[in-house]
Coordinates of C-alpha atoms and ligand atoms in Angstrom, one line a residue:
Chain A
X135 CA -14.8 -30.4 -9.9
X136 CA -12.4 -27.4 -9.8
X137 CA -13.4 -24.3 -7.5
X138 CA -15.2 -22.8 -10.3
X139 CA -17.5 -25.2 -11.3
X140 CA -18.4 -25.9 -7.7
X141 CA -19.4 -22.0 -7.5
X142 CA -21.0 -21.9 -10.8
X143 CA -23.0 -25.3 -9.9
X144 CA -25.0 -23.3 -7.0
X145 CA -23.4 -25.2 -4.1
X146 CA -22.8 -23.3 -1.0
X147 CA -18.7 -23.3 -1.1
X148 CA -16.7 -23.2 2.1
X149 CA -12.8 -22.3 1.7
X150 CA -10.2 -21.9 4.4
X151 CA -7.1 -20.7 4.6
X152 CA -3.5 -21.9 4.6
X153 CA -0.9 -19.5 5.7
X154 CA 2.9 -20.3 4.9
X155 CA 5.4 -20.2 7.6
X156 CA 8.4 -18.5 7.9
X157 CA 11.2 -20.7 7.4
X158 CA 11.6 -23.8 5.6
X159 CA 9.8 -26.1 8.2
X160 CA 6.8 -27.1 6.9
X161 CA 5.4 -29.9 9.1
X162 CA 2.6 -27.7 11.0
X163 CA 0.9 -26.3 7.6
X164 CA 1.3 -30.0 6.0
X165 CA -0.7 -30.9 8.7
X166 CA -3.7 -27.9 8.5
X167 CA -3.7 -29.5 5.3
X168 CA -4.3 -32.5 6.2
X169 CA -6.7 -31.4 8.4
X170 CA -8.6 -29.3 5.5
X171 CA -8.6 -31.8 2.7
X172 CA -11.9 -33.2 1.8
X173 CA -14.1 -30.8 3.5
X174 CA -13.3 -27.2 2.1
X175 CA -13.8 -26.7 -1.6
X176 CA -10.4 -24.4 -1.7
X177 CA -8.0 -22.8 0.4
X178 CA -6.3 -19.6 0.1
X179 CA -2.3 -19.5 0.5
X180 CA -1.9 -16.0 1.5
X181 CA 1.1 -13.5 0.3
X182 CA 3.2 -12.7 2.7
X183 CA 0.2 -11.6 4.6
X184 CA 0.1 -8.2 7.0
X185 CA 4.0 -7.7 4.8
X186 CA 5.0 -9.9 6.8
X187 CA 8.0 -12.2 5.1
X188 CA 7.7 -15.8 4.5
X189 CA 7.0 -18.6 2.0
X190 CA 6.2 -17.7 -1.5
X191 CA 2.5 -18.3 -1.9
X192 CA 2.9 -20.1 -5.1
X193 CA 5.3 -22.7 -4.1
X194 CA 2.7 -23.3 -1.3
X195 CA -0.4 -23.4 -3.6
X196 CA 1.7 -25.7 -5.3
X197 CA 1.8 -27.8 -2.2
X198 CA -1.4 -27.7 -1.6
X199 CA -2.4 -29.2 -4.8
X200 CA -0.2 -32.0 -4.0
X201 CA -1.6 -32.8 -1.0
X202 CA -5.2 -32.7 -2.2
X203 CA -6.8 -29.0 -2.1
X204 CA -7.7 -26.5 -4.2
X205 CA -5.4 -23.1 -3.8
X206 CA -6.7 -20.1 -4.4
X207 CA -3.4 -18.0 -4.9
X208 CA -3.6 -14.7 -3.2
X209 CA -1.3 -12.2 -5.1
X210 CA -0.3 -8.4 -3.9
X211 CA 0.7 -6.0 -5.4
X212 CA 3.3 -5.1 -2.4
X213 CA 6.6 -6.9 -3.2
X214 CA 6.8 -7.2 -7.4
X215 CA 6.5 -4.5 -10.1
X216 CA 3.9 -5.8 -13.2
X217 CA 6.9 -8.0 -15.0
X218 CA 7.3 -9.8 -11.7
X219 CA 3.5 -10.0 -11.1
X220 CA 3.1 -11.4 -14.8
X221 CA 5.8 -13.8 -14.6
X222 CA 4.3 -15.3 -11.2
X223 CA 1.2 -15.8 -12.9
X224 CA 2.5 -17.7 -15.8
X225 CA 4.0 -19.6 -13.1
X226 CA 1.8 -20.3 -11.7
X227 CA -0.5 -21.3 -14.4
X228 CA 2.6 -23.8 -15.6
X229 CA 2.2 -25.2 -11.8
X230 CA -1.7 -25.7 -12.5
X231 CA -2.7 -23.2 -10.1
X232 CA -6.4 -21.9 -11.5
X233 CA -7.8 -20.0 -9.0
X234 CA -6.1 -16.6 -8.3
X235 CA -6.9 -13.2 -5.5
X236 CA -6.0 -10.2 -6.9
X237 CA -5.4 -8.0 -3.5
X238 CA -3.3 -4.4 -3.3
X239 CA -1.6 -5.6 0.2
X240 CA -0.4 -4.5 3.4
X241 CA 1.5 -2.1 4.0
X242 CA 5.2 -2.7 4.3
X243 CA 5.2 -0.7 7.4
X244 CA 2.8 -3.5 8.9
X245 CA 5.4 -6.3 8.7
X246 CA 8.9 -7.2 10.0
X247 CA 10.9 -5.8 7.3
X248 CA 10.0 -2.0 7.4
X249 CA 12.7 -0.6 5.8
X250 CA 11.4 -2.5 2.5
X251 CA 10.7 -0.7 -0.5
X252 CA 7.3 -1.1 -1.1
X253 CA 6.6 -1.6 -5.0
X254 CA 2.4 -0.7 -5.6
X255 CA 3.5 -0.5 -9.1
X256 CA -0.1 -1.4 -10.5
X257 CA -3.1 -2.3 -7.6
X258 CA -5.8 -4.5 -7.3
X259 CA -7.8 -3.3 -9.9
X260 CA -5.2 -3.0 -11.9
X261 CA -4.2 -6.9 -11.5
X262 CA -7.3 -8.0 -12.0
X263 CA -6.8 -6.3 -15.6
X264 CA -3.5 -8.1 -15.7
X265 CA -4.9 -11.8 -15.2
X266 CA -7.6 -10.7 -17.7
X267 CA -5.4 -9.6 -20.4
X268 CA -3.1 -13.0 -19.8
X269 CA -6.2 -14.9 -19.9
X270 CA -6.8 -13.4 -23.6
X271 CA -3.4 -14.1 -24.6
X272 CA -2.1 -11.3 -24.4
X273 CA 0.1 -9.4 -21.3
X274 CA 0.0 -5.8 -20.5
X275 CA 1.5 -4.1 -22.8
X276 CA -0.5 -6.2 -25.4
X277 CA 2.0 -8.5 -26.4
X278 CA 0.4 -11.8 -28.1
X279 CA 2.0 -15.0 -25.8
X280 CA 2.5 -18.3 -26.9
X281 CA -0.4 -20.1 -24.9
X282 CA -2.7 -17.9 -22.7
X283 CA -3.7 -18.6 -18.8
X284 CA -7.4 -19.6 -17.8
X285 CA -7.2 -18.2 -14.6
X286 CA -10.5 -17.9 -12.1
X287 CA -9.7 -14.5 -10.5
X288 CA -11.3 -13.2 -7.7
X289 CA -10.9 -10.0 -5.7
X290 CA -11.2 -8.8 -1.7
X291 CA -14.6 -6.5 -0.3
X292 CA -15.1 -5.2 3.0
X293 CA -19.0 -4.8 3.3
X294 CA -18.9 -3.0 6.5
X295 CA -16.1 -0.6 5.4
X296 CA -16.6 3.4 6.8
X297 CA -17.4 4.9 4.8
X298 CA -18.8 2.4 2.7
X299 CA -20.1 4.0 -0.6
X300 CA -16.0 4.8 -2.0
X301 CA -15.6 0.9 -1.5
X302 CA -18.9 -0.2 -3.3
X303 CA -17.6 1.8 -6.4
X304 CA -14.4 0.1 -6.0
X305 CA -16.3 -3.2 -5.2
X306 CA -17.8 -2.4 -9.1
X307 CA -14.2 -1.2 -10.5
X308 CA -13.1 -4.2 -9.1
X309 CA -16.4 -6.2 -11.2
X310 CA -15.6 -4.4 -14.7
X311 CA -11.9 -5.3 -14.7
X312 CA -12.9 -8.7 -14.5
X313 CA -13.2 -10.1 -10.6
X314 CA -15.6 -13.3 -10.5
X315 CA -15.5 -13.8 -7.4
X316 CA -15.4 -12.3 -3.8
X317 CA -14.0 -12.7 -0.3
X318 CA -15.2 -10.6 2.0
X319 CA -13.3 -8.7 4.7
X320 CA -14.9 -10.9 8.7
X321 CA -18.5 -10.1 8.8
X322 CA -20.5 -10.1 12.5
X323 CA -24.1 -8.4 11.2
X324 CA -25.7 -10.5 9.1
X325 CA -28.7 -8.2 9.1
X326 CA -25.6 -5.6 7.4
X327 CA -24.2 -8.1 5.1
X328 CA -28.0 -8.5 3.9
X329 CA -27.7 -5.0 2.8
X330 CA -24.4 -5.2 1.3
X331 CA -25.5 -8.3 -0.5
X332 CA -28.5 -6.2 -2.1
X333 CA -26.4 -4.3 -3.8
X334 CA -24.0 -7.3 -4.5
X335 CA -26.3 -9.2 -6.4
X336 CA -26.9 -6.7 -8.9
X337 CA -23.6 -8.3 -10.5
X338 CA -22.6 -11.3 -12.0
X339 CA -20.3 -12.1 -9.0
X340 CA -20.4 -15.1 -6.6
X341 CA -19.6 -13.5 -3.0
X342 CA -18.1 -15.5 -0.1
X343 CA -18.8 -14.3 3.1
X344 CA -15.5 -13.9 5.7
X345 CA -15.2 -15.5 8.9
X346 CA -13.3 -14.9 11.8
X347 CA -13.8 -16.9 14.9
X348 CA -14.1 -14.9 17.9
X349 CA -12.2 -16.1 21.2
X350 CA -13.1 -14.1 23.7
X351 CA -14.7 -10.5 24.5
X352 CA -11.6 -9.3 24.5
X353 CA -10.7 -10.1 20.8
X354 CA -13.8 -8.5 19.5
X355 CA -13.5 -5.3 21.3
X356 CA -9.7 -5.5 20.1
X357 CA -11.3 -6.5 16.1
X358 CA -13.6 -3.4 16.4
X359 CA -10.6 -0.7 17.9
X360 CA -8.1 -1.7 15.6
X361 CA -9.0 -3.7 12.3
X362 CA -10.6 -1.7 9.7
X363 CA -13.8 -3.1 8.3
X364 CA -14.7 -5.0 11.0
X365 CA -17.6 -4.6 13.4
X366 CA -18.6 -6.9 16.2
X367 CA -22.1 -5.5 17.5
X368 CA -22.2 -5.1 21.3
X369 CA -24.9 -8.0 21.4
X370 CA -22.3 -10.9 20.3
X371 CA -19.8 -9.2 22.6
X372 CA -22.2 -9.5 25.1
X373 CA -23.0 -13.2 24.6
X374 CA -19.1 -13.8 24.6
X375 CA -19.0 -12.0 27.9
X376 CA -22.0 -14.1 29.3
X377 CA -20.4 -17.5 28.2
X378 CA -17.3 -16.7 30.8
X379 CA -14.0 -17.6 29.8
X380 CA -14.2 -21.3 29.7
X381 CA -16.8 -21.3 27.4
X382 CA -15.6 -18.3 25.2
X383 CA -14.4 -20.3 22.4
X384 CA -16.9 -22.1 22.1
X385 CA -19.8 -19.9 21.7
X386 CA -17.2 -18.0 19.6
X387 CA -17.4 -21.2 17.3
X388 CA -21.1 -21.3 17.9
X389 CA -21.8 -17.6 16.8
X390 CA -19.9 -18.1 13.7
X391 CA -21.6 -21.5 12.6
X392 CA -25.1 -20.0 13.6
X393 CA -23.9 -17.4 11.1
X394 CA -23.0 -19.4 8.3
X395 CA -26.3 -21.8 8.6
X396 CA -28.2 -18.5 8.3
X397 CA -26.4 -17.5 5.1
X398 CA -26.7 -20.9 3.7
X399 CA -30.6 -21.5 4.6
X400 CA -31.6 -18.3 3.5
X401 CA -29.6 -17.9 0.4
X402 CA -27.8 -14.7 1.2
X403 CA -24.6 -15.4 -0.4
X404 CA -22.6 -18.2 -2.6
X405 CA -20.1 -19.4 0.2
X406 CA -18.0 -18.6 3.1
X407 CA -14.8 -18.4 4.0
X408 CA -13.1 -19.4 7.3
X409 CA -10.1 -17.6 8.1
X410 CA -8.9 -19.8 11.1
X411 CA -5.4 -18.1 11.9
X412 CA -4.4 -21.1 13.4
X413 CA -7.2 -22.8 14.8
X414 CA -7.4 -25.0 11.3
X415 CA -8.4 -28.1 13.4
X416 CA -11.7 -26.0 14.2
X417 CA -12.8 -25.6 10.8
X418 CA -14.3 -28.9 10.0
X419 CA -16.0 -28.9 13.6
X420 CA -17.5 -25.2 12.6
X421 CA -18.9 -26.8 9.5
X422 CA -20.4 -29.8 11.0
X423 CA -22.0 -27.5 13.9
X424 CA -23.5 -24.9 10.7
X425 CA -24.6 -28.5 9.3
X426 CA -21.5 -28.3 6.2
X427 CA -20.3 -31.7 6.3
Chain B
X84 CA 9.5 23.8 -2.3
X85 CA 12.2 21.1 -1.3
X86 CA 11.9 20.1 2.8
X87 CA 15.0 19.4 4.4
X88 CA 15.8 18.3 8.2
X89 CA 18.9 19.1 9.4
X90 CA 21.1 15.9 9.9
X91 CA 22.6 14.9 13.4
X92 CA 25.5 17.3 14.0
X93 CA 27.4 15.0 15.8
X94 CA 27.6 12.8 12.6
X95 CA 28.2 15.4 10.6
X96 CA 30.9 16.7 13.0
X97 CA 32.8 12.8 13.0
X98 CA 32.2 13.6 9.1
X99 CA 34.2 16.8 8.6
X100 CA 36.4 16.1 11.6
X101 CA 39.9 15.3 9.1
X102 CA 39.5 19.0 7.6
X103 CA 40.3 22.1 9.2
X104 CA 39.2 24.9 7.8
X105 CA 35.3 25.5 6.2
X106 CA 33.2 27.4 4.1
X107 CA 28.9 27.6 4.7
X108 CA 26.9 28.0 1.9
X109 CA 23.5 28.0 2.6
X110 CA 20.2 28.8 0.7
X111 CA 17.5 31.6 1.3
X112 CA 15.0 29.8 -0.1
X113 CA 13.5 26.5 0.6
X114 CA 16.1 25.7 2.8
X115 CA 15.8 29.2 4.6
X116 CA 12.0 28.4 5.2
X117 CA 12.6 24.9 6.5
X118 CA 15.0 26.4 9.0
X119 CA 18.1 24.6 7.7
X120 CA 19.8 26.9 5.9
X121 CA 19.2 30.8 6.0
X122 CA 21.0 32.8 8.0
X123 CA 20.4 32.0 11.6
X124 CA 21.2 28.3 10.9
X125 CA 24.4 29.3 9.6
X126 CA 25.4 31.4 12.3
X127 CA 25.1 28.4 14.7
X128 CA 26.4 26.2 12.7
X129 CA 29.9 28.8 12.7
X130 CA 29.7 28.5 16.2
X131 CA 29.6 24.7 16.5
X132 CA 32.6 24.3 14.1
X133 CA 34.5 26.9 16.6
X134 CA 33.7 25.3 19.2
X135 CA 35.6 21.9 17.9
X136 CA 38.8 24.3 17.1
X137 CA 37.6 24.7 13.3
X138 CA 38.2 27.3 11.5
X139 CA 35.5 29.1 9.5
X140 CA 36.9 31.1 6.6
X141 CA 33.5 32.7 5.1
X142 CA 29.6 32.3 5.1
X143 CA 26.6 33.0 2.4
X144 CA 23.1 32.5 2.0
X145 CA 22.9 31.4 -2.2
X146 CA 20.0 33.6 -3.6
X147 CA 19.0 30.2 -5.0
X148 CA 21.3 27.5 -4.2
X149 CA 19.8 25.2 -7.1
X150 CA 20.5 27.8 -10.0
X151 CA 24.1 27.0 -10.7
X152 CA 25.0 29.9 -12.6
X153 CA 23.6 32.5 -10.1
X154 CA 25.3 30.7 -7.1
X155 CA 28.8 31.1 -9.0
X156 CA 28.3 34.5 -10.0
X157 CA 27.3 35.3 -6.2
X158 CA 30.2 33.8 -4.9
X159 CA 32.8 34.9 -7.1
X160 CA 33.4 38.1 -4.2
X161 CA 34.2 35.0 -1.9
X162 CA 36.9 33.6 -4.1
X163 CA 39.9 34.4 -0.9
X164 CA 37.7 32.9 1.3
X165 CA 36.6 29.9 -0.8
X166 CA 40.7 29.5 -1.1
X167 CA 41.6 29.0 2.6
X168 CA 38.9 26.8 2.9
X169 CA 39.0 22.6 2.4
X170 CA 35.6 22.0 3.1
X171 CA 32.3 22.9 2.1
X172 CA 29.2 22.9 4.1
X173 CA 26.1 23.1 2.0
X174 CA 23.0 23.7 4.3
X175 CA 20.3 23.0 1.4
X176 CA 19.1 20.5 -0.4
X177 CA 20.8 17.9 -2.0
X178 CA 20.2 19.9 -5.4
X179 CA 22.1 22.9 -4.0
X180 CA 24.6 20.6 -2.6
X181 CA 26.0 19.1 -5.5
X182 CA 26.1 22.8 -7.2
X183 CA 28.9 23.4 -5.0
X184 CA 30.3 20.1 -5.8
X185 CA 30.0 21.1 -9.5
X186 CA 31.5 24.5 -9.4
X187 CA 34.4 23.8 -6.3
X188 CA 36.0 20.8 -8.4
X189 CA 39.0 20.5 -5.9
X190 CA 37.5 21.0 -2.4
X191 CA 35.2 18.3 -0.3
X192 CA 31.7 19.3 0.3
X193 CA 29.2 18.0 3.0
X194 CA 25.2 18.4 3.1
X195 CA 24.4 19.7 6.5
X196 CA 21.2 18.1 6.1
X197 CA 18.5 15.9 4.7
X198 CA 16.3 16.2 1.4
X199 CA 12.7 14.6 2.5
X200 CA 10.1 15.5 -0.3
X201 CA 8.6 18.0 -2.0
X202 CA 6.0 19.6 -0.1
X203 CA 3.5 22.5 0.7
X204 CA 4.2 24.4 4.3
X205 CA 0.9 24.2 6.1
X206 CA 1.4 26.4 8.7
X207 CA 4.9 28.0 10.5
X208 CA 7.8 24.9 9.7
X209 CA 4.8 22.5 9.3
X210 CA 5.2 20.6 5.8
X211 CA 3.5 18.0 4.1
X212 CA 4.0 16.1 1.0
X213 CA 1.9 16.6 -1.7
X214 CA 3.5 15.9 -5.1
X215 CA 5.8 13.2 -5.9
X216 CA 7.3 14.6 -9.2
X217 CA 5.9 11.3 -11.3
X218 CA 6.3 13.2 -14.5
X219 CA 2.5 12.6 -15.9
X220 CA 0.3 14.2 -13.6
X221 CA -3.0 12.7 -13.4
X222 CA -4.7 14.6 -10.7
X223 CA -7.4 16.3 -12.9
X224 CA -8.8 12.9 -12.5
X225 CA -8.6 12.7 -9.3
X226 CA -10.0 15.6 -7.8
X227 CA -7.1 17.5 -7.5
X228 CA -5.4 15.4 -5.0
X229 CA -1.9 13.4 -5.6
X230 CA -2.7 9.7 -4.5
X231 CA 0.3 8.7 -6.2
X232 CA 2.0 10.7 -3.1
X233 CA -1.1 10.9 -0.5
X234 CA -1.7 6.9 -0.2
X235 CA 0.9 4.9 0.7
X236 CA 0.5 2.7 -1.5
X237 CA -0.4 5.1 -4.7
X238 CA -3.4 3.4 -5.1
X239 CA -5.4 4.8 -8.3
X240 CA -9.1 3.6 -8.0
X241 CA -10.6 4.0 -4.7
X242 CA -9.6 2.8 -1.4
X243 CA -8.0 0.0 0.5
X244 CA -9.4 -2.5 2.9
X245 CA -6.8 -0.7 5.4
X246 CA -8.9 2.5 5.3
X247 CA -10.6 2.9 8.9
X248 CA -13.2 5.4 9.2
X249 CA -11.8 7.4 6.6
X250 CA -7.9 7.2 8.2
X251 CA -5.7 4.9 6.5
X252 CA -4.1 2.1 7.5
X253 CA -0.5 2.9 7.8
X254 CA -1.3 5.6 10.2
X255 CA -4.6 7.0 12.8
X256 CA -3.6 10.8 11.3
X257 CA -3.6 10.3 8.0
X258 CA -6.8 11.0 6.0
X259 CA -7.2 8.3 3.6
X260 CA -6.4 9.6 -0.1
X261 CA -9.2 8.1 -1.6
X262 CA -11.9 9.1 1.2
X263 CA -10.4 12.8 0.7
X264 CA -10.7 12.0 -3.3
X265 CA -14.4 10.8 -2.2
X266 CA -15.9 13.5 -0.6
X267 CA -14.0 16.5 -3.5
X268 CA -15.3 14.5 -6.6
X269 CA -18.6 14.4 -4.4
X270 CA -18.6 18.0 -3.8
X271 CA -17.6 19.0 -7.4
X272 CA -20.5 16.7 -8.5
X273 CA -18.1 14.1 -10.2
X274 CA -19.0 11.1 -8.4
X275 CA -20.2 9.8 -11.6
X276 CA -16.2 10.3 -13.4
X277 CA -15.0 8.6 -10.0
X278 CA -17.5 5.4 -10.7
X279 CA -17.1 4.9 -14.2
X280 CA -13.3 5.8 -14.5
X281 CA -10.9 3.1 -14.3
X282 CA -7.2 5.1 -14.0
X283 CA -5.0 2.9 -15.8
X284 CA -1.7 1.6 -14.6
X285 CA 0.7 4.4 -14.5
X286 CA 3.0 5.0 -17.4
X287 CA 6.7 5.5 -14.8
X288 CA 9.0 5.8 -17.9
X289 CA 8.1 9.0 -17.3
X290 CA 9.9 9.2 -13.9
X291 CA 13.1 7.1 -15.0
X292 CA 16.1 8.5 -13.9
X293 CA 18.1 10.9 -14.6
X294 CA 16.0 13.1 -16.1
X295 CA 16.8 16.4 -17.4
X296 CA 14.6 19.1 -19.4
X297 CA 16.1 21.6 -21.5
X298 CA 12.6 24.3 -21.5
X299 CA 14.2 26.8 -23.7
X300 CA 14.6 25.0 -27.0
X301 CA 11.0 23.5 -26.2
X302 CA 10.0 27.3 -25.9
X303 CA 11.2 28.7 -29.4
X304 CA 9.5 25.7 -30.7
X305 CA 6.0 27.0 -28.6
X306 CA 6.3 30.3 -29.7
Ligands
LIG286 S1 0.2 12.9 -10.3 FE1 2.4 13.1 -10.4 S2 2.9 15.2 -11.0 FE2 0.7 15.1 -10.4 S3 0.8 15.7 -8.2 FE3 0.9 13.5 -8.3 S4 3.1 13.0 -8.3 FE4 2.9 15.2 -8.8
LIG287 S1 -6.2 3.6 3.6 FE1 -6.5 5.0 1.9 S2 -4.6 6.2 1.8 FE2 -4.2 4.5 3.1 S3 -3.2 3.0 1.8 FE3 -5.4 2.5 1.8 S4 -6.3 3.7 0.1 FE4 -4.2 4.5 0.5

């Protein structure tokens, strides 16, 4: 069953996500694919995620597919103008990649090349037009093509954004221009996300809840300072603290499948998704512990 | 206006250093208010040529360095002066620059400095960038605010993941456009155009380069 069919048959999805390297060695992410296959529904292959330069996300979706998962091919906005963007997702459709995330992108001045020109010739919204104009046979300027894509296209939300109402309206932008389905930006509240998902499920949309696993004290106060979107209440932080540094991680993993087991049992949302940067040998264990597999 | 920085003398120095003697043409208005090219600016810049054993056969501040035919009108009473001289030091924009270069076929010219944006002066030499000359303005959907020039990454229908209580992501003192967009459509009442517009991608033909405007035929055809 493709990613779609699993969402649309009410089953609580889990996806992951694969990150290329940098550089031609491929060994590590062949094996957090190994790792991944037959327990996650999909997995993301990011784009040159935080601008940082490295393996084409397509040829790595492509990869993926080989070695038994579902991609979900993330696409920005940073690095090609709307004929590149298009091109890629003919592509990619050729390659029989379905599922695609429609995402504006980091900042060049994030990454490693920061004298790059960034290009932001169309955004998120924007794309999400794109794939559903090429899904309709026809590409942005309206040009009929000669075979269309059937892309499942799906778009980013960060539920605990501040201030949060300009990124609901763009949540809904986001809905009109033809997003199916969400990834969330790491949520911590689920009492929040309850809210957020109010408002959510007023639309047609299936909703994946993000998950990063917390390592330490340390990393959440550093998540709350520094990443936008996320918040760590003081009361996790405070059971991270308790657990001591030996037994960080593992309450970190605990927190997180406690989390996900809520969201499942009480219906808040379609799916989560486990961003593991890294730690991909701890996904299947936070999915037996939240009772996944 | 146009903001300019002065560039690094000592580059432009190890620039000029083959020619001997030098002409300064600055600019009294942009330039003059960005402190790279009205008088004062000129006067030290004289010095610093003496100072390497230059010579410096004349100075002048261009009413408007940009307006070509002015310029050579004002500097026909220079014409000695401009003849002694091998190289010229513009100390405007690059605009005013390459006036020089068009009406001084035969002598080398030099920008003293750097052409950053277009931009409003906040307060005393303090500029920001407000417009980025796309060539179909759309900010009467916007609020009155650029986001093609004040997000990074001209983002036309609401804000980024990156934005972090209201900054944005490329930077702790930068307001985030589409917060700032927020809160005017939300004081103007308008919150409901900001929902249920969707900008479309932007048209940038319309920006191709070169691009050149002749406004007086357009305006017999107007009137
Ligand atoms: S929309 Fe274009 S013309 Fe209008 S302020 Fe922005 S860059 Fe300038
Ligand atoms: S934080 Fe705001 S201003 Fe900065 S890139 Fe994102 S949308 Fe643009």
């Amino acid at each position: 069953m493709s990613f779609k069919d699993i969402l649309n048959s009410g089953k609580f999805v889990v996806t992951a996500e694969v990150g290329p390297p940098k550089g031609t060695d491929i060994k590590e992410m062949i094996h957090h694919m190994e790792i991944l296959k037959g327990k996650v529904d999909a997995v993301n292959v990011t784009d040159n995620q935080s601008a940082v330069m490295r393996i084409c996300s397509m040829a790595v979706a492509k990869i993926a597919m080989e070695h038994g998962l579902e991609p979900i091919f993330q696409m920005t906005c940073r690095d090609r103008n709307r004929i590149g963007l298009q091109s890629d997702l003919l592509g990619a459709s050729i390659l029989g990649i379905k599922n695609v995330l429609c995402m504006t992108g980091d900042h060049v001045s994030a990454g490693d090349h920061k004298g790059a020109k960034p290009v932001y010739d169309v955004e998120s919204v924007q794309l999400l037009k794109i794939v559903d104009g090429l899904n309709n046979g026809k590409d942005m300027s309206g040009n009929e093509m000669k075979g269309s894509t059937d892309f499942f296209q799906g778009a980013v939300v960060t539920p605990e954004a501040n201030p949060i109402e300009p990124q609901l309206i763009k949540f809904e932008k986001k809905i009109r221009a033809g997003a199916k389905f969400f990834q969330t930006q790491a949520i911590y509240d689920i009492e929040k996300f309850k809210d957020f998902m109010k408002h959510a499920r007023k639309f047609p949309v299936k909703i994946l809840a993000g998950f990063v696993v917390l390592k330490s004290a340390g990393m959440a106060n550093f998540l709350n300072n520094n990443v936008p979107g996320i918040r760590v209440p003081q009361s996790l932080i405070d059971e991270l603290k308790a657990a001591g540094k030996e037994k960080a991680l593992d309450t970190g993993m605990n927190i997180t499948a406690r989390h996900i087991k809520q969201l499942k049992e009480e219906k808040i949302c379609d799916g989560v998704h486990i961003m593991a940067i890294g730690m991909e040998d701890k996904v299947p264990v936070i999915m037996e512990m939240a009772g996944l597999l | 206006m146009i903001i300019t920085k002065k560039r690094d003398l000592k580059d432009l120095l190890e620039n000029v250093k083959n020619y001997r003697n030098f002409f300064l043409i600055g600019c009294s208005e942009c330039a003059a208010l960005c402190g790279t090219g009205g008088e004062p600016e000129l006067k030290s810049m004289k010095e610093a040529l003496e100072a390497e054993g230059k010579s410096v056969t004349g100075t002048f501040v261009a009413k408007t360095g940009c307006q070509v035919l002015g310029t050579k009108v004002e500097l026909k009473p220079f014409k000695e002066a401009m003849d002694k001289t091998d190289c010229i030091i513009v100390m405007s924009c690059g605009a005013g620059t390459q006036t020089a270069v068009e009406l001084y076929e035969d002598k080398a010219v030099f920008s003293a400095n750097d052409s950053l944006f277009l931009g409003n002066m906040t307060r005393l030499q303090i500029f920001d960038e407000r417009c980025s000359l796309c060539g179909k303005c759309i900010i009467d959907q916007t609020g009155g605010i650029c986001p093609i020039t004040a997000c990074p990454k001209g983002i036309l229908n609401g804000p980024c993941g990156g934005c972090k209580d209201g900054y944005c992501e490329i930077s702790p003192d930068i307001k985030c456009a589409w917060v700032r967009i927020y809160e005017r459509m939300k004081k103007l009442d308008k919150l409901q155009e900001f929902c249920e517009v969707t900008i479309e991608a932007k048209d940038w033909s319309a920006s191709q380069k070169p691009r050149a405007l002749t406004a007086r035929k357009e305006k017999k055809n107007e009137f």
